[in-house]
């Protein structure tokens, strides 16, 4: 149901950094002093640990024998990942990459090594899923109209089984309130439903066991045409909802006033993803099939439907955004098979950049990504960093900052 990956470059984890750690420890506190710009390296050969099973055994049983010989009193593993990465970037080993052994060393610390195991099985596909902010709950929405909330701390026991009301095609998105008491779910409809998940009842059936209140996102200026909602999110204070739709618009709903408070015609294609930028609720990020990320400041709309800024870099539609919560950084996942990290201080006021003619036809729903497109780059890429190695196919795969996002940029994606 889900795949996790560190934001660091996992497929290049290397041996050279184990050596870096050994030698840095040797020189720490010693009488050796190097001049600026100089380095001292040991010419003594290290034992060959380029074997996955041997490395795992060493990690679990204690320091390598070579470590005992070189560092009496400092027999501590695992090696610092910071020094491992620094050494790799500096090409300390001379071969410019990590070995299988050090990849194993890093993976054993930062990625799950057990499983996967089956938690639950339904008669329809799981379309959306997400952990709660504290990781104690996991929400999964299925195409067969079921939404299940699992209590992770209690062995993935089903805490709430919700049967969605007025479902069209699938549950397109869900969002838990900050206090984890309420859940909203969206479908290909302008009506978003809200459920009290803090109640004692396990099974939540609309109009039978509980009320699934409908929140109407239709606006007076939407032309009266029906539309579907792809993305819905609570604000940090739980007082508002923001939604993105297939009528190219962003909607903000005031829960206290129980009415729609804002509609923005935001993009030239489906708005697949929206989120509040920070706890103030003033900034909103949006991502669309027009391949653009946009920043909206509700305090200062210069002109109707005009964003505060635009960020270019993706070559295909954007499937998901996640904010770091600081009003500055966010990540996006795109159908161009990349995740990008953005700093809104780099945004521009226009999109006057010619990305060139696309010489291939591709639809992510049933086709593999064209090999010739994998190395293409946006000529005006404004992103801070780009992450590759995953696939965005068949569905709108999501990406999130890890729980340690305030101090580190680690990513995980859920499909």
Coordinates of C-alpha atoms in Angstrom, one line a residue:
X1 CA 0.0 0.0 0.0
X2 CA 2.8 2.4 0.6
X3 CA 6.5 2.9 -0.3
X4 CA 8.9 5.0 1.6
X5 CA 12.2 6.5 0.6
X6 CA 14.7 8.9 2.1
X7 CA 15.2 12.3 0.5
X8 CA 18.9 11.5 0.2
X9 CA 20.1 9.6 -2.9
X10 CA 19.5 6.1 -1.7
X11 CA 20.6 4.3 -4.8
X12 CA 24.1 5.6 -4.3
X13 CA 25.2 4.7 -0.8
X14 CA 28.9 3.9 -0.5
X15 CA 31.8 2.3 1.0
X16 CA 34.1 5.3 1.0
X17 CA 32.3 7.0 3.8
X18 CA 33.0 4.1 6.3
X19 CA 36.6 4.9 5.7
X20 CA 35.9 8.6 6.1
X21 CA 34.3 8.0 9.5
X22 CA 37.3 5.8 10.7
X23 CA 39.9 8.4 9.7
X24 CA 38.0 11.4 11.0
X25 CA 37.7 9.7 14.3
X26 CA 41.4 8.9 14.3
X27 CA 42.2 12.6 13.8
X28 CA 39.7 14.0 16.2
X29 CA 41.5 15.0 19.4
X30 CA 44.9 13.9 18.0
X31 CA 48.1 16.0 17.6
X32 CA 47.8 16.0 13.8
X33 CA 46.9 19.4 12.3
X34 CA 46.2 20.0 8.7
X35 CA 46.4 23.3 6.9
X36 CA 43.4 24.7 5.2
X37 CA 42.5 23.0 2.0
X38 CA 44.7 19.9 2.8
X39 CA 43.7 16.4 3.7
X40 CA 45.4 13.4 5.1
X41 CA 44.4 9.9 4.1
X42 CA 45.5 6.6 5.3
X43 CA 47.3 4.3 2.9
X44 CA 46.5 1.2 4.9
X45 CA 44.0 -1.0 3.0
X46 CA 40.7 -1.6 4.7
X47 CA 39.2 -5.1 4.9
X48 CA 36.8 -5.9 2.1
X49 CA 33.3 -5.6 3.4
X50 CA 31.6 -5.4 -0.1
X51 CA 29.2 -8.2 0.8
X52 CA 25.6 -7.5 1.9
X53 CA 25.3 -10.4 4.3
X54 CA 28.7 -9.8 5.8
X55 CA 27.9 -6.1 6.3
X56 CA 24.5 -6.9 8.0
X57 CA 26.2 -9.4 10.3
X58 CA 28.8 -6.9 11.3
X59 CA 26.2 -4.2 11.9
X60 CA 24.3 -6.5 14.2
X61 CA 27.2 -8.1 16.0
X62 CA 29.5 -5.2 16.7
X63 CA 32.2 -3.1 15.1
X64 CA 34.3 -4.5 12.3
X65 CA 37.7 -6.0 13.4
X66 CA 39.5 -3.2 11.6
X67 CA 37.7 -0.7 13.7
X68 CA 38.9 -2.4 16.9
X69 CA 42.5 -2.2 15.7
X70 CA 42.4 1.4 14.7
X71 CA 40.1 3.0 17.3
X72 CA 40.4 1.5 20.7
X73 CA 37.7 2.7 22.9
X74 CA 35.6 4.0 20.0
X75 CA 33.9 0.8 18.8
X76 CA 30.6 2.3 17.7
X77 CA 28.5 1.6 14.7
X78 CA 26.7 2.6 12.5
X79 CA 28.8 5.1 10.7
X80 CA 27.5 8.7 10.7
X81 CA 25.4 9.2 7.5
X82 CA 26.4 12.9 7.4
X83 CA 30.1 11.9 7.0
X84 CA 29.2 9.1 4.6
X85 CA 27.3 11.6 2.3
X86 CA 30.0 14.2 2.6
X87 CA 32.7 11.8 1.7
X88 CA 30.7 10.5 -1.3
X89 CA 30.1 14.1 -2.6
X90 CA 33.9 14.7 -2.2
X91 CA 34.6 11.5 -4.0
X92 CA 36.8 10.4 -1.1
X93 CA 37.2 6.8 -2.4
X94 CA 38.1 8.0 -6.0
X95 CA 35.3 5.9 -7.5
X96 CA 32.5 8.5 -7.1
X97 CA 29.9 6.2 -5.6
X98 CA 28.8 4.1 -2.7
X99 CA 29.4 0.4 -2.6
X100 CA 26.8 -2.3 -2.0
X101 CA 28.1 -2.7 1.5
X102 CA 27.5 0.9 2.5
X103 CA 24.2 1.1 0.7
X104 CA 23.2 -1.8 3.0
X105 CA 24.7 0.1 5.9
X106 CA 22.5 3.1 5.2
X107 CA 19.4 1.3 4.2
X108 CA 19.4 -0.8 7.3
X109 CA 19.1 2.4 9.3
X110 CA 16.6 4.5 7.3
X111 CA 14.3 2.2 5.4
X112 CA 12.0 -0.6 6.5
X113 CA 13.8 -4.0 6.2
X114 CA 10.8 -6.2 7.2
X115 CA 7.7 -6.8 5.2
X116 CA 5.7 -5.8 3.4
X117 CA 2.9 -7.7 5.2
X118 CA -0.9 -7.7 4.5
X119 CA -2.8 -5.4 6.9
X120 CA -6.2 -5.6 5.2
X121 CA -7.9 -6.6 2.0
X122 CA -10.9 -5.1 0.4
X123 CA -12.9 -6.0 -2.8
X124 CA -11.9 -2.8 -4.5
X125 CA -8.6 -0.9 -5.1
X126 CA -7.2 1.5 -2.5
X127 CA -7.1 4.9 -4.2
X128 CA -5.9 7.3 -1.5
X129 CA -4.0 6.9 1.8
X130 CA -2.2 8.9 4.4
X131 CA -0.8 8.8 7.9
X132 CA -2.0 11.2 10.5
X133 CA 0.4 13.9 11.5
X134 CA 1.6 11.9 14.6
X135 CA 1.7 8.6 12.7
X136 CA -0.8 7.0 15.1
X137 CA -3.6 6.6 12.4
X138 CA -3.6 5.5 8.8
X139 CA -6.5 6.5 6.5
X140 CA -7.2 4.5 3.3
X141 CA -10.0 5.3 0.8
X142 CA -11.2 2.6 -1.6
X143 CA -12.9 2.8 -5.0
X144 CA -15.7 0.7 -3.6
X145 CA -16.8 3.6 -1.3
X146 CA -15.2 2.4 1.9
X147 CA -12.9 4.6 3.9
X148 CA -11.0 2.9 6.7
X149 CA -9.1 4.4 9.6
X150 CA -6.5 2.1 11.1
X151 CA -5.1 2.5 14.6
X152 CA -1.4 1.9 14.0
X153 CA -0.5 1.8 17.7
X154 CA -3.1 -0.9 18.3
X155 CA -1.8 -3.3 15.7
X156 CA -3.5 -1.7 12.7
X157 CA -7.0 -2.4 14.2
X158 CA -9.8 -0.8 12.2
X159 CA -10.9 2.2 14.3
X160 CA -13.5 3.5 11.9
X161 CA -15.1 2.0 8.8
X162 CA -16.9 4.7 6.8
X163 CA -19.2 4.0 3.9
X164 CA -18.9 7.0 1.7
X165 CA -22.1 8.8 0.7
X166 CA -23.0 9.8 -2.9
X167 CA -19.8 8.4 -4.3
X168 CA -18.9 9.2 -7.9
X169 CA -16.2 7.0 -9.4
X170 CA -14.0 6.9 -6.3
X171 CA -13.0 8.6 -3.1
X172 CA -10.6 11.1 -4.6
X173 CA -9.2 12.5 -1.3
X174 CA -9.5 12.5 2.5
X175 CA -8.2 14.8 5.2
X176 CA -8.1 14.5 9.0
X177 CA -8.7 17.6 11.1
X178 CA -5.7 18.7 13.2
X179 CA -7.3 17.3 16.4
X180 CA -8.0 14.0 14.5
X181 CA -11.7 14.2 15.5
X182 CA -13.2 14.9 12.0
X183 CA -12.5 13.5 8.5
X184 CA -13.6 15.0 5.2
X185 CA -13.8 13.0 2.0
X186 CA -14.2 14.1 -1.6
X187 CA -15.4 12.5 -4.8
X188 CA -16.0 13.6 -8.4
X189 CA -18.7 15.9 -7.0
X190 CA -18.9 19.5 -5.6
X191 CA -20.1 18.1 -2.3
X192 CA -17.5 17.3 0.4
X193 CA -18.7 15.2 3.3
X194 CA -17.5 15.5 6.9
X195 CA -17.6 12.7 9.5
X196 CA -17.1 12.6 13.2
X197 CA -14.4 9.9 13.5
X198 CA -14.0 10.5 17.2
X199 CA -17.3 8.9 18.0
X200 CA -17.5 5.4 19.7
X201 CA -19.2 3.8 16.7
X202 CA -16.9 1.8 14.5
X203 CA -19.1 1.5 11.5
X204 CA -20.2 4.8 10.0
X205 CA -23.0 4.5 7.5
X206 CA -24.5 7.8 6.3
X207 CA -28.0 8.5 7.6
X208 CA -28.1 5.1 9.3
X209 CA -25.5 5.1 12.1
X210 CA -24.2 8.6 11.7
X211 CA -24.7 11.9 9.8
X212 CA -22.2 12.6 7.0
X213 CA -22.9 16.3 6.6
X214 CA -22.5 17.6 3.0
X215 CA -20.5 20.8 2.4
X216 CA -21.5 22.4 -0.9
X217 CA -18.5 23.9 -2.8
X218 CA -20.6 25.2 -5.7
X219 CA -20.2 28.9 -6.3
X220 CA -22.5 31.4 -7.9
X221 CA -20.0 32.1 -10.7
X222 CA -19.2 28.5 -11.6
X223 CA -21.8 28.5 -14.4
X224 CA -23.9 25.9 -12.8
X225 CA -21.9 23.1 -14.3
X226 CA -21.1 20.0 -12.1
X227 CA -17.5 19.5 -11.2
X228 CA -15.4 17.0 -9.2
X229 CA -12.9 17.6 -6.4
X230 CA -9.5 16.0 -6.6
X231 CA -7.9 17.4 -3.5
X232 CA -9.2 18.7 -0.1
X233 CA -7.2 19.8 3.0
X234 CA -7.9 21.2 6.5
X235 CA -6.3 24.4 7.6
X236 CA -3.9 24.2 10.5
X237 CA -6.5 25.6 12.9
X238 CA -9.3 23.3 11.5
X239 CA -11.6 26.2 10.7
X240 CA -11.3 26.1 6.9
X241 CA -11.0 23.6 4.0
X242 CA -9.2 24.2 0.7
X243 CA -10.1 22.2 -2.4
X244 CA -8.9 21.8 -6.0
X245 CA -11.2 20.7 -8.8
X246 CA -11.5 19.6 -12.4
X247 CA -12.9 23.0 -13.3
X248 CA -9.4 24.5 -13.0
X249 CA -10.4 26.2 -9.7
X250 CA -9.4 26.5 -6.0
X251 CA -12.2 26.7 -3.4
X252 CA -12.0 27.7 0.3
X253 CA -14.8 26.7 2.6
X254 CA -15.4 28.4 6.0
X255 CA -16.5 25.6 8.4
X256 CA -17.6 28.0 11.1
X257 CA -19.8 30.0 8.8
X258 CA -20.7 26.8 6.9
X259 CA -20.4 28.4 3.5
X260 CA -18.0 28.8 0.6
X261 CA -15.8 31.9 1.2
X262 CA -13.5 32.0 -1.9
X263 CA -13.3 30.7 -5.5
X264 CA -10.2 31.2 -7.7
X265 CA -10.0 30.3 -11.3
X266 CA -6.4 29.2 -10.8
X267 CA -5.1 27.2 -13.7
X268 CA -5.7 26.3 -17.3
X269 CA -6.2 22.6 -16.5
X270 CA -7.4 20.3 -13.6
X271 CA -6.2 21.4 -10.2
X272 CA -5.0 18.0 -8.9
X273 CA -3.6 19.2 -5.5
X274 CA -3.9 22.1 -3.1
X275 CA -2.7 22.8 0.5
X276 CA -2.3 25.6 3.0
X277 CA 1.3 26.8 3.2
X278 CA 1.5 27.4 7.0
X279 CA -0.6 27.9 10.1
X280 CA -1.6 31.5 9.1
X281 CA -3.9 30.2 6.4
X282 CA -3.1 33.2 4.2
X283 CA -0.9 31.3 1.7
X284 CA -2.1 28.5 -0.5
X285 CA -0.1 26.3 -2.9
X286 CA -1.7 24.6 -5.9
X287 CA -0.5 22.2 -8.6
X288 CA -2.2 21.4 -11.9
X289 CA -2.1 19.4 -15.1
X290 CA -0.8 22.5 -16.7
X291 CA 2.5 21.5 -15.0
X292 CA 2.7 24.7 -12.9
X293 CA 2.9 25.3 -9.2
X294 CA 1.3 28.5 -8.0
X295 CA 1.4 30.5 -4.8
X296 CA -1.7 32.4 -3.7
X297 CA -1.7 35.1 -1.0
X298 CA -5.3 35.8 0.2
X299 CA -4.2 39.1 1.8
X300 CA -3.3 40.8 -1.4
X301 CA -5.0 39.7 -4.6
X302 CA -3.6 42.2 -7.1
X303 CA -6.2 41.3 -9.7
X304 CA -8.9 38.7 -9.8
X305 CA -7.5 35.1 -10.1
X306 CA -3.9 36.4 -10.2
X307 CA -1.3 34.4 -8.1
X308 CA 1.4 35.9 -5.9
X309 CA 3.8 33.8 -8.0
X310 CA 4.4 30.9 -10.3
X311 CA 7.0 28.1 -10.1
X312 CA 8.1 26.3 -13.3
X313 CA 10.1 23.1 -13.5
X314 CA 7.8 20.1 -14.1
X315 CA 7.4 18.9 -17.7
X316 CA 4.1 17.1 -17.1
X317 CA 1.1 17.5 -14.8
X318 CA 1.5 17.8 -11.0
X319 CA -0.1 15.0 -8.9
X320 CA 0.5 16.2 -5.4
X321 CA 2.0 19.0 -3.2
X322 CA 3.0 18.9 0.5
X323 CA 4.0 22.0 2.5
X324 CA 6.9 22.0 5.0
X325 CA 4.6 24.2 7.1
X326 CA 7.0 27.2 7.2
X327 CA 5.4 29.2 4.4
X328 CA 8.5 28.9 2.3
X329 CA 9.3 25.3 1.2
X330 CA 7.1 22.6 -0.4
X331 CA 7.5 19.5 -2.5
X332 CA 5.6 18.4 -5.6
X333 CA 5.2 15.1 -7.4
X334 CA 4.9 15.1 -11.1
X335 CA 3.9 12.9 -14.0
X336 CA 7.3 13.6 -15.4
X337 CA 8.5 11.0 -12.8
X338 CA 10.2 13.5 -10.5
X339 CA 9.7 15.0 -7.1
X340 CA 10.8 18.6 -6.8
X341 CA 11.7 20.8 -3.8
X342 CA 10.7 24.4 -4.0
X343 CA 11.5 27.7 -2.3
X344 CA 8.8 30.2 -3.0
X345 CA 11.4 33.0 -2.8
X346 CA 12.4 31.9 -6.3
X347 CA 8.9 32.2 -7.8
X348 CA 8.3 34.5 -10.8
X349 CA 5.3 36.6 -11.8
X350 CA 4.8 35.1 -15.2
X351 CA 5.3 31.9 -17.2
X352 CA 6.8 33.3 -20.4
X353 CA 9.2 30.3 -20.9
X354 CA 9.0 28.2 -24.0
X355 CA 9.5 24.5 -23.0
X356 CA 9.6 23.4 -26.6
X357 CA 7.6 20.9 -28.6
X358 CA 6.9 17.5 -27.1
X359 CA 7.8 14.9 -29.7
X360 CA 6.0 12.0 -28.0
X361 CA 2.4 11.1 -27.0
X362 CA 1.9 9.7 -23.5
X363 CA -1.0 9.1 -21.0
X364 CA 0.1 8.1 -17.5
X365 CA -3.1 6.1 -16.9
X366 CA -2.2 3.2 -19.2
X367 CA 1.2 3.9 -20.8
X368 CA 4.8 3.6 -19.6
X369 CA 6.8 6.8 -19.4
X370 CA 8.7 7.3 -22.7
X371 CA 12.4 6.5 -22.3
X372 CA 13.4 9.6 -24.4
X373 CA 11.6 11.8 -22.0
X374 CA 13.4 10.8 -18.8
X375 CA 16.4 13.0 -19.4
X376 CA 14.6 16.1 -20.6
X377 CA 14.9 19.2 -18.4
X378 CA 12.8 22.3 -18.2
X379 CA 14.8 25.3 -19.6
X380 CA 13.5 27.5 -16.8
X381 CA 13.5 25.1 -13.8
X382 CA 13.1 27.1 -10.6
X383 CA 13.1 24.2 -8.2
X384 CA 15.8 23.8 -5.5
X385 CA 16.3 20.1 -5.9
X386 CA 14.9 17.2 -8.1
X387 CA 14.4 13.6 -6.9
X388 CA 14.1 10.7 -9.3
X389 CA 13.9 6.9 -9.1
X390 CA 10.1 6.3 -8.6
X391 CA 7.3 5.9 -11.0
X392 CA 4.1 8.0 -11.4
X393 CA 1.8 5.8 -13.3
X394 CA -1.9 4.7 -13.3
X395 CA -2.9 7.0 -10.5
X396 CA -2.0 10.4 -8.9
X397 CA 0.8 9.2 -6.6
X398 CA 1.5 11.4 -3.6
X399 CA 4.6 12.6 -1.8
X400 CA 5.1 13.9 1.8
X401 CA 7.7 15.3 4.0
X402 CA 8.7 12.8 6.7
X403 CA 7.7 13.6 10.4
X404 CA 11.3 15.0 10.8
X405 CA 10.6 17.6 8.0
X406 CA 11.3 20.6 10.2
X407 CA 15.0 19.8 10.4
X408 CA 15.6 17.5 7.5
X409 CA 14.3 17.0 4.0
X410 CA 13.2 13.4 3.8
X411 CA 10.5 12.3 1.5
X412 CA 8.1 9.4 1.2
X413 CA 5.5 8.7 -1.3
X414 CA 2.2 6.8 -1.1
X415 CA 0.3 5.1 -3.9

